[in-house]
CSV table of C-alpha atoms in Angstrom, one decimal:
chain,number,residue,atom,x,y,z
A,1,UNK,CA,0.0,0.0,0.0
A,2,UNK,CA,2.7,2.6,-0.1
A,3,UNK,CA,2.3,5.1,1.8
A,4,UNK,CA,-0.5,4.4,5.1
A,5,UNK,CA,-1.1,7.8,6.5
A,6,UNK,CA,-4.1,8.8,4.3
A,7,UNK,CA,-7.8,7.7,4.9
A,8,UNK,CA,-10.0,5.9,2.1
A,9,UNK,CA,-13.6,7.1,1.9
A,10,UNK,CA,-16.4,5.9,0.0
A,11,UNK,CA,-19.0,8.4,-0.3
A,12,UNK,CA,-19.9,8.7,3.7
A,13,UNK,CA,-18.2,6.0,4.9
A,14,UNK,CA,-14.3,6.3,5.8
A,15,UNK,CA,-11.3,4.3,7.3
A,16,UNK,CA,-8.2,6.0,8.7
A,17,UNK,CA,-5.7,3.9,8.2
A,18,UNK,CA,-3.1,5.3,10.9
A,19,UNK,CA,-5.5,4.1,13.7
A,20,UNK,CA,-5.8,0.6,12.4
A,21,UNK,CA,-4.5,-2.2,14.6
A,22,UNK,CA,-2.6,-4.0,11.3
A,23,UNK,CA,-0.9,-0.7,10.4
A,24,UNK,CA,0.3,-0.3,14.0
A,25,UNK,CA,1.9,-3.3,14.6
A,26,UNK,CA,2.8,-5.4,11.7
A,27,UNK,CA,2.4,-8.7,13.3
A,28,UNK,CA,-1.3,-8.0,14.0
A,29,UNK,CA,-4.0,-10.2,12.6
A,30,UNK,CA,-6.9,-8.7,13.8
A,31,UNK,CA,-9.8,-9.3,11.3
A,32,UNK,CA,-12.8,-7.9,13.1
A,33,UNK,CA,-14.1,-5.9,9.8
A,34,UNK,CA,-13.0,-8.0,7.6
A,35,UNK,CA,-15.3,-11.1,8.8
A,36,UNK,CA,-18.7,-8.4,9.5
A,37,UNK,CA,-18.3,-7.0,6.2
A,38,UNK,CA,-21.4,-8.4,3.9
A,39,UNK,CA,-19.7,-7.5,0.5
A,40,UNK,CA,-16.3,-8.7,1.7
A,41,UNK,CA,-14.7,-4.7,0.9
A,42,UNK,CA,-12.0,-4.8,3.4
A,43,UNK,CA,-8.8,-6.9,2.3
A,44,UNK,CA,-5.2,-7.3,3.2
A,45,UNK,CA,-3.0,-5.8,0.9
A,46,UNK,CA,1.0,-6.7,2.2
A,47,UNK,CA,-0.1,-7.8,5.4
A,48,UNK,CA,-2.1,-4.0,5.7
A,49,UNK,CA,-5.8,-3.3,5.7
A,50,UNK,CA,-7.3,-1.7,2.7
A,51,UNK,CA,-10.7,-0.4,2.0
A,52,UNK,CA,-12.0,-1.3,-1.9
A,53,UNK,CA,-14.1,1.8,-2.2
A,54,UNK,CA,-16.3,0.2,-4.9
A,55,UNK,CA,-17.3,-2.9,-3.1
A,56,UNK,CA,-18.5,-0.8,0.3
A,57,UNK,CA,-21.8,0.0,0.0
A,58,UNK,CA,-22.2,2.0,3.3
A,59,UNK,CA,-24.1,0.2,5.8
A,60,UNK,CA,-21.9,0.9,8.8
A,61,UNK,CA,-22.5,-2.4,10.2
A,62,UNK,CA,-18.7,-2.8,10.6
A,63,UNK,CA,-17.8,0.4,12.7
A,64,UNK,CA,-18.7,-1.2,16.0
A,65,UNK,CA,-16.4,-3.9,15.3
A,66,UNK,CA,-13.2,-1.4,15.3
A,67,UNK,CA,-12.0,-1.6,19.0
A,68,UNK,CA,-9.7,1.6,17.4
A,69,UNK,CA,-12.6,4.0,15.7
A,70,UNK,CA,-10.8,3.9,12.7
A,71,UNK,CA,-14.4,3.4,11.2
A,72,UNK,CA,-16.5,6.1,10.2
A,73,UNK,CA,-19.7,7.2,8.6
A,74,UNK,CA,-20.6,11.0,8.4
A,75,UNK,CA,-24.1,10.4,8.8
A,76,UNK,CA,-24.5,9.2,12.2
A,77,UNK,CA,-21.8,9.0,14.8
A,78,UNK,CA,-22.1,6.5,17.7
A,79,UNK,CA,-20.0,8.1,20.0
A,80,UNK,CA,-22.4,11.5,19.8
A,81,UNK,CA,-25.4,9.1,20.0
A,82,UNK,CA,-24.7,6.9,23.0
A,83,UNK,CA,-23.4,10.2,24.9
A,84,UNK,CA,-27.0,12.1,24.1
A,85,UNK,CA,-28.9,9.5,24.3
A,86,UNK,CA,-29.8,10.0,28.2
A,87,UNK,CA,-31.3,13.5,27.1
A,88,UNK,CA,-34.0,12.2,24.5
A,89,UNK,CA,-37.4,13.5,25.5
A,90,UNK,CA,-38.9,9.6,24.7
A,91,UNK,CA,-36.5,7.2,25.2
A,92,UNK,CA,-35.8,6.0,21.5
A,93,UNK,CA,-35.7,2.3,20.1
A,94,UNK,CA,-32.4,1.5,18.4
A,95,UNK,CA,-33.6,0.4,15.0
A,96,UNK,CA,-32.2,0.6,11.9
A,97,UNK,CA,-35.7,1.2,10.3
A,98,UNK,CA,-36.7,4.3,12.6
A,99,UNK,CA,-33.5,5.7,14.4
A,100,UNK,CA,-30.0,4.4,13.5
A,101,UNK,CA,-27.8,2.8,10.6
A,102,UNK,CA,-27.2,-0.9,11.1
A,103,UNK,CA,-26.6,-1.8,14.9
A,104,UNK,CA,-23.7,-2.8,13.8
A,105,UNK,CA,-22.2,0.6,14.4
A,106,UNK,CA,-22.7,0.3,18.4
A,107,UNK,CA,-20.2,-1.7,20.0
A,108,UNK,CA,-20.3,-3.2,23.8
A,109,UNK,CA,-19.1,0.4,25.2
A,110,UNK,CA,-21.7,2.5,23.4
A,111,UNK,CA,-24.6,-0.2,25.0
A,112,UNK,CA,-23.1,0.1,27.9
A,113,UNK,CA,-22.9,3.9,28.2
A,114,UNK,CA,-26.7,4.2,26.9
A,115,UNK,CA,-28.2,2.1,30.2
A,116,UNK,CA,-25.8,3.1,32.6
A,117,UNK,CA,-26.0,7.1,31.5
A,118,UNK,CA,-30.0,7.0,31.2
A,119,UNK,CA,-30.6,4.8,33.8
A,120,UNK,CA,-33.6,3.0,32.0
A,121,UNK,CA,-33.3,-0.7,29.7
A,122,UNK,CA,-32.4,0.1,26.1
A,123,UNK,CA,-34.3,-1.4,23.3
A,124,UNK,CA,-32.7,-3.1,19.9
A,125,UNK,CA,-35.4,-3.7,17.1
A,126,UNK,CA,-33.8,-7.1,16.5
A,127,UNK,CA,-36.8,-7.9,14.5
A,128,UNK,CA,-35.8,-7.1,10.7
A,129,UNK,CA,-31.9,-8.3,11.5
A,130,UNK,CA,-32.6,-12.6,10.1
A,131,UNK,CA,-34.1,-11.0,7.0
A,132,UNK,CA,-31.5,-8.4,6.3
A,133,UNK,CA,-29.6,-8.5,2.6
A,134,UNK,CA,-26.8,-7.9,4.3
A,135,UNK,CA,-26.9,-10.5,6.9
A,136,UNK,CA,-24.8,-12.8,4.9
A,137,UNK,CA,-24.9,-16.1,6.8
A,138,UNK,CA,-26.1,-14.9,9.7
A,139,UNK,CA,-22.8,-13.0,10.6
A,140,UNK,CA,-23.9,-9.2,11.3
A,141,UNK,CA,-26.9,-10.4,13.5
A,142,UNK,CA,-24.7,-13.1,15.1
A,143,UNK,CA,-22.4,-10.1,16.0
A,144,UNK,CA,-24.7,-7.5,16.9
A,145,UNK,CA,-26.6,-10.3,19.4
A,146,UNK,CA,-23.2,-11.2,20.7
A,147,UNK,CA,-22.7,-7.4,21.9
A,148,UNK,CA,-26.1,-7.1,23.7
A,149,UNK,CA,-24.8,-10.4,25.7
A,150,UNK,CA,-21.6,-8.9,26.7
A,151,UNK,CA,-22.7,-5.7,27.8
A,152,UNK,CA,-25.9,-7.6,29.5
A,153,UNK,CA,-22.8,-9.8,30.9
A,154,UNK,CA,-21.0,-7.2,32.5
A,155,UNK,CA,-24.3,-4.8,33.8
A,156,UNK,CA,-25.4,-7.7,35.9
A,157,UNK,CA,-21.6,-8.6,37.2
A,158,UNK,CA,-21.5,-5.0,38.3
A,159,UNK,CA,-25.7,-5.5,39.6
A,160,UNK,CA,-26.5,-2.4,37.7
A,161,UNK,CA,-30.9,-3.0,37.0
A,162,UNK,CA,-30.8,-2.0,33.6
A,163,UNK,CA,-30.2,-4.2,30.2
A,164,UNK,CA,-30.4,-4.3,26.8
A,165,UNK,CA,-33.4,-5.3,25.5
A,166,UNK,CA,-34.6,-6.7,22.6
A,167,UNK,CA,-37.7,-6.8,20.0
A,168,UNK,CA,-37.7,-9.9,18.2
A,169,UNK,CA,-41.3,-9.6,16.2
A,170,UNK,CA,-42.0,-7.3,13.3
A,171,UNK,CA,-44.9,-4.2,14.4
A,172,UNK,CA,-47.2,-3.3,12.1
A,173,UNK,CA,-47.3,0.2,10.1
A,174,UNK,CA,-49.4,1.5,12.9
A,175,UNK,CA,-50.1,3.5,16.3
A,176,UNK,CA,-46.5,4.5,17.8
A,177,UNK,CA,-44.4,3.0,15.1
A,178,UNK,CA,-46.2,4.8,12.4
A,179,UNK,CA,-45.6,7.7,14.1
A,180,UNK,CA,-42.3,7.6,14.8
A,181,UNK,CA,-42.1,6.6,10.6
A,182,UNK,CA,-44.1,9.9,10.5
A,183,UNK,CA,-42.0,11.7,12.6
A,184,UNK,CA,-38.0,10.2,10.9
A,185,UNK,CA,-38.0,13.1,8.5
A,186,UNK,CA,-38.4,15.8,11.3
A,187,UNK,CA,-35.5,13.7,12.6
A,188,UNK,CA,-33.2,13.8,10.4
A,189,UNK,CA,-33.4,17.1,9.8
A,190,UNK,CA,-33.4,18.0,13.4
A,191,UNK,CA,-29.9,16.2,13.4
A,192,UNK,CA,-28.4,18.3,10.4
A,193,UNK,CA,-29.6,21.9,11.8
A,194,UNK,CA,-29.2,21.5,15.6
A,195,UNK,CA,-26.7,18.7,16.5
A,196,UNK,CA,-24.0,19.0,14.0
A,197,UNK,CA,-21.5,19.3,16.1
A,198,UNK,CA,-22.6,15.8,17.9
A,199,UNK,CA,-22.4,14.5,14.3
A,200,UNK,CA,-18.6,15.3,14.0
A,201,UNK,CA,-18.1,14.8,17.9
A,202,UNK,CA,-15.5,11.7,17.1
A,203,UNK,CA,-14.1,13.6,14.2
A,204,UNK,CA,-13.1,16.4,16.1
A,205,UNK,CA,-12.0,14.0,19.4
A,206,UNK,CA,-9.7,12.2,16.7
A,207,UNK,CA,-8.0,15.8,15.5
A,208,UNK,CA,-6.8,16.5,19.4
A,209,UNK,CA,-3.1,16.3,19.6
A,210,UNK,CA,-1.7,13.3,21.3
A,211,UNK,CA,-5.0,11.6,21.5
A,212,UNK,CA,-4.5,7.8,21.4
A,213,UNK,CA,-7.7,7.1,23.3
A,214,UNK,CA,-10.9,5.6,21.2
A,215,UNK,CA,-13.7,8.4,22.3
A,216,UNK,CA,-16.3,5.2,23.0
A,217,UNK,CA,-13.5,4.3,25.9
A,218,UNK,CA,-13.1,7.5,27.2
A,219,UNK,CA,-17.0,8.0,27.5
A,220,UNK,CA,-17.6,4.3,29.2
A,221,UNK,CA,-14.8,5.4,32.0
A,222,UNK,CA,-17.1,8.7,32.5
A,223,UNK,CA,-20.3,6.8,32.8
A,224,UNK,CA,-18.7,4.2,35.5
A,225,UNK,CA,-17.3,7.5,37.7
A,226,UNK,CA,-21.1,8.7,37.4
A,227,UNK,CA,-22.3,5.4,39.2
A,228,UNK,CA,-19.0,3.6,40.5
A,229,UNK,CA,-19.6,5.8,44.5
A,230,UNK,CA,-23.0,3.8,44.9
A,231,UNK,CA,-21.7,0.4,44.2
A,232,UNK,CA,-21.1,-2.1,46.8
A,233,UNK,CA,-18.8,-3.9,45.2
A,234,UNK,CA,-15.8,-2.1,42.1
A,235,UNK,CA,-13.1,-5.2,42.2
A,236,UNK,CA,-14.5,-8.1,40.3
A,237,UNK,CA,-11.8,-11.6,40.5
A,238,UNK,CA,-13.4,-12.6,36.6
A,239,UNK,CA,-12.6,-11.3,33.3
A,240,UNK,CA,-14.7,-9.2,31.0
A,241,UNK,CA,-14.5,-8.6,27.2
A,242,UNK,CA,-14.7,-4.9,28.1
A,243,UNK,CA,-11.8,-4.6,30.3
A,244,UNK,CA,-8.4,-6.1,29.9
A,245,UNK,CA,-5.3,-6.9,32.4
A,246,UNK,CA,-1.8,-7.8,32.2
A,247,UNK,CA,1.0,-9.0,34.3
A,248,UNK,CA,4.5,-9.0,33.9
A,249,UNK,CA,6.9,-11.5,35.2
A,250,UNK,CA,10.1,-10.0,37.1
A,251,UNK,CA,12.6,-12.9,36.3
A,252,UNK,CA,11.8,-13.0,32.5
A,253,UNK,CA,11.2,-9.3,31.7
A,254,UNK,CA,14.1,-7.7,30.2
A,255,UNK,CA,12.7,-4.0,30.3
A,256,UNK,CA,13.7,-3.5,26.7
A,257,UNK,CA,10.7,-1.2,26.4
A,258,UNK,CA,9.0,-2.2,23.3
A,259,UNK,CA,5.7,-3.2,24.6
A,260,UNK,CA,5.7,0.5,26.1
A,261,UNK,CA,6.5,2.0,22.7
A,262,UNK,CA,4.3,-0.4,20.4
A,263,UNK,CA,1.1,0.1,23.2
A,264,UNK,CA,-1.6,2.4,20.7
A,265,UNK,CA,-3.2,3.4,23.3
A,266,UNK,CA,-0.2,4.1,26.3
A,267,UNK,CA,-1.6,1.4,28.5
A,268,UNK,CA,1.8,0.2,29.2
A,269,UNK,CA,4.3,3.1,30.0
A,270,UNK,CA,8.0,3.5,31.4
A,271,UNK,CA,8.2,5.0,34.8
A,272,UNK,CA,9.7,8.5,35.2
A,273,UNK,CA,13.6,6.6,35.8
A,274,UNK,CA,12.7,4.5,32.5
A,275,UNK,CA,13.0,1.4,35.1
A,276,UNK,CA,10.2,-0.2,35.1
A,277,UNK,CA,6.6,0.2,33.5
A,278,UNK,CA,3.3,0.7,34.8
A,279,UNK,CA,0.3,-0.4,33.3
A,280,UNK,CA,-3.4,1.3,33.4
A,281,UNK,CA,-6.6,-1.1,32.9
A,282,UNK,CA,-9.0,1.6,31.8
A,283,UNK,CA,-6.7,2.2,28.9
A,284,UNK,CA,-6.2,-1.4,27.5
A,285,UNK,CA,-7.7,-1.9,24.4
A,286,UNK,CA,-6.9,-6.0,24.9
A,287,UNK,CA,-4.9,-5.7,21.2
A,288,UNK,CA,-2.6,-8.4,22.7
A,289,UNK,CA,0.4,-6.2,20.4
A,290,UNK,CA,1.9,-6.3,24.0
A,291,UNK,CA,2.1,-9.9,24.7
A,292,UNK,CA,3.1,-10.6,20.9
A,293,UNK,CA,6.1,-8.5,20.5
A,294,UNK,CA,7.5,-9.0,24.2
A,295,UNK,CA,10.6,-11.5,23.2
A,296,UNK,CA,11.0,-13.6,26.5
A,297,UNK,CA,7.1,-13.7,27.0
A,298,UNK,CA,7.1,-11.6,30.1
A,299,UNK,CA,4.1,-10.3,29.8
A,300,UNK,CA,0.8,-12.2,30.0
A,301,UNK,CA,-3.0,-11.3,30.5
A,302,UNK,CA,-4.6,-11.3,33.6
A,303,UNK,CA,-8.2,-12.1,35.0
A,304,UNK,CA,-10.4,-9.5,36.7
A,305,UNK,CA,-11.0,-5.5,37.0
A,306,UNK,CA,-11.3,-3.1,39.3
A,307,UNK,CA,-13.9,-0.2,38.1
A,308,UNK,CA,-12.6,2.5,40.1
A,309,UNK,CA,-8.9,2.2,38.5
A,310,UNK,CA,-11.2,1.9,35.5
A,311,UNK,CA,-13.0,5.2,35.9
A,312,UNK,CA,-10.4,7.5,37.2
A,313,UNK,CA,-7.4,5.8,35.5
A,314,UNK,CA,-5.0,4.9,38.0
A,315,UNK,CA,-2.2,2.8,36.8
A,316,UNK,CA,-0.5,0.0,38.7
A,317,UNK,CA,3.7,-0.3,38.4
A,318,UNK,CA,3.8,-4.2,37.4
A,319,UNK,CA,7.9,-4.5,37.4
A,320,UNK,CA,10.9,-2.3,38.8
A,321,UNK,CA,14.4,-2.3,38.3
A,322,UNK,CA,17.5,-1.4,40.0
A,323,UNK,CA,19.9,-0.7,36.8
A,324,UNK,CA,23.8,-1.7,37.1
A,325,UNK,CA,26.6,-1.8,35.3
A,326,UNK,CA,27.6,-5.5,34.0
A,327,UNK,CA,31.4,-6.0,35.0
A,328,UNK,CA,31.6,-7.9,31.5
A,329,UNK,CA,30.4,-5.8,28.6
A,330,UNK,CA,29.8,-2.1,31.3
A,331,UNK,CA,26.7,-1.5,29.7
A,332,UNK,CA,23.5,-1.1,32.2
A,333,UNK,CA,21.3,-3.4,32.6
A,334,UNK,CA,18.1,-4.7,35.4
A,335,UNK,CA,19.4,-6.2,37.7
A,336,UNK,CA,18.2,-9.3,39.4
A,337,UNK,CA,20.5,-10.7,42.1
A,338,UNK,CA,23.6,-12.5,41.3
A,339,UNK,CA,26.5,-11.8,39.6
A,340,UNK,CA,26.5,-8.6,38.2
A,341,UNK,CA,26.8,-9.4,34.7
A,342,UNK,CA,24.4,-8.9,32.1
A,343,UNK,CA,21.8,-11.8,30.1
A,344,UNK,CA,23.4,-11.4,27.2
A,345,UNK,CA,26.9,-12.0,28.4
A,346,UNK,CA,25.7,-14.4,31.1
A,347,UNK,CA,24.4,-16.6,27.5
A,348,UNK,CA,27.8,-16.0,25.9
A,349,UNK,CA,29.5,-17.5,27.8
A,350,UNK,CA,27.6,-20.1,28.7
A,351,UNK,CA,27.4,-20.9,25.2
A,352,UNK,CA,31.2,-20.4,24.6
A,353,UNK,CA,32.5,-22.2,28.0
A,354,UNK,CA,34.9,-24.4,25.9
A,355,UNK,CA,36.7,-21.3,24.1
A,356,UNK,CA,37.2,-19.9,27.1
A,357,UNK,CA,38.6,-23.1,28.8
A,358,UNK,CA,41.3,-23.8,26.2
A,359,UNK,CA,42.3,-20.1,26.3
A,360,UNK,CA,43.4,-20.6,30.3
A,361,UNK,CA,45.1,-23.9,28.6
A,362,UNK,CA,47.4,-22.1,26.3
């Protein structure tokens, strides 16, 4: 592909391909568009992602899949929805016929941030998804079904009252859903006069300098500081698909530094000496970038979360190092008890123990 720092748009729909997982790490596999995608317009192009503008046909059912945002569809923006979704006069039903694009474009943070920030269930007309053209095989329902689980998952772990609700059964033309039919137009246009700038709210969160956060993160760490004072409970020993942990073992790790510098997000980060690194929970995307480039396999995912870390983001220092100078090679190094030589040299010699025997010999 050349060249990645451009984005690729067709029509309304976009991908920027600087926030893409592949393009940040090389080694990345992660294929979370390129399996929703009906009409198959994602491919990998020397081992990058690339968008085939004439095969996308704009349906935004992938956008929730990005765990980066580098998704994006001018017409309706998630992020400004979820956020503004506690302030609508009649608590809306997400459906792709009335309200929203494909529910696709919500992911588990943006479900999550609805119940939890309007304190009521949220609705999914689930009802026109098996019949949808462009639920080939039953993948984009099957995905969308799978997010309403996981956020359902994780609202009754933390005993919040709310869920995510579904309609299953098709309503006919008539009473409330003809007027809300009725009423789309007004809509629509109410969204292109009033709320523009809630239109181009992830737009304009992606064009802050330094800004490696996904928005949909940012605004789920809000809503848990809104709520996290009245629960009885904020450290949880299971896992979630929402949060992510990591731990990093003190005998293998050689603090090289490269999981600090390949993290997208700066969940992992050198302390202020540049001997040790901490890691912060609420940041961790769970890219696993960490865990693949780290050499000796040091670092290694963790169960459970802790939602008050989460929602003010408070990082934990998971190794520290006293540096000193190996008497072999007098380079610094972290040192671990013992001798005070180096890993590398340590292996050198170990490796070259009959060279060095023969030289004492001659």
């Amino acid at each position: 592909m050349g060249n990645i720092n451009f984005v690729q748009k067709s029509n309304l729909f976009s991908y920027t391909a600087t926030r893409c997982l592949r393009n940040e790490y090389y080694h990345n596999d992660c294929t979370l568009c390129i399996d929703i995608c009906p009409k198959g317009a994602f491919h990998i192009v020397r081992n990058k992602l690339t968008l085939f503008e004439n095969e996308c046909v704009e349906c935004a059912g992938c956008i929730g899949s990005c765990p980066t945002e580098a998704l994006e569809i001018e017409s309706f923006d998630p992020n400004a929805y979820a956020a503004a979704y506690q302030h609508s006069e009649e608590t809306p039903i997400l459906s792709c016929k009335v309200t929203t694009p494909c529910l696709g474009v919500f992911d588990v943070e943006h479900f999550t941030v609805m119940a939890l920030r309007s304190g009521k269930n949220v609705t999914c007309d689930m009802s026109h998804c098996s019949g949808c053209v462009l639920n080939t095989n039953g993948v984009l329902e099957g995905s969308i079904r799978e997010k309403i689980e996981e956020t359902n998952r994780f609202l009754e772990t933390i005993q919040s009252p709310h869920r995510i609700e579904s309609i299953e059964e098709k309503e006919e033309e008539s009473g409330r859903r003809a007027l809300f039919r009725k009423g789309f137009e007004k809509v629509k246009e109410s969204l292109s006069e009033s709320s523009a700038s809630l239109v181009s709210m992830t737009t304009a969160h992606h064009k802050l300098p330094d800004q490696k956060m996904p928005l949909k993160r940012i605004l789920l760490k809000n809503s848990l500081k809104e709520i996290v004072t009245e629960l009885e409970i904020t450290q949880f020993p299971e896992s979630t698909p929402l949060f992510f942990n990591k731990q990093i073992n003190f005998d293998t790790c050689t603090n090289c530094g490269e999981c600090t510098q390949f993290c997208p997000t700066d969940a992992l980060f050198p302390t202020s000496d540049k001997q040790g690194i901490y890691f912060s929970q609420g940041k961790c995307i769970g890219c696993g970038i960490c865990e693949d480039i780290c050499k000796p396999k040091a670092i290694t995912a963790k169960e459970g979360f802790d939602l008050v870390s989460i929602a003010y983001e408070r990082s934990e220092q998971l190794v520290h190092y006293e540096m000193v100078t190996c008497h072999e090679c007098r380079c610094p190094y972290p040192y671990k008890g013992g001798d005070p030589v180096c890993d590398r040299c340590a292996s050198f010699m170990k490796s070259n123990a009959n060279m060095f025997t023969l030289a004492r010999d001659l």
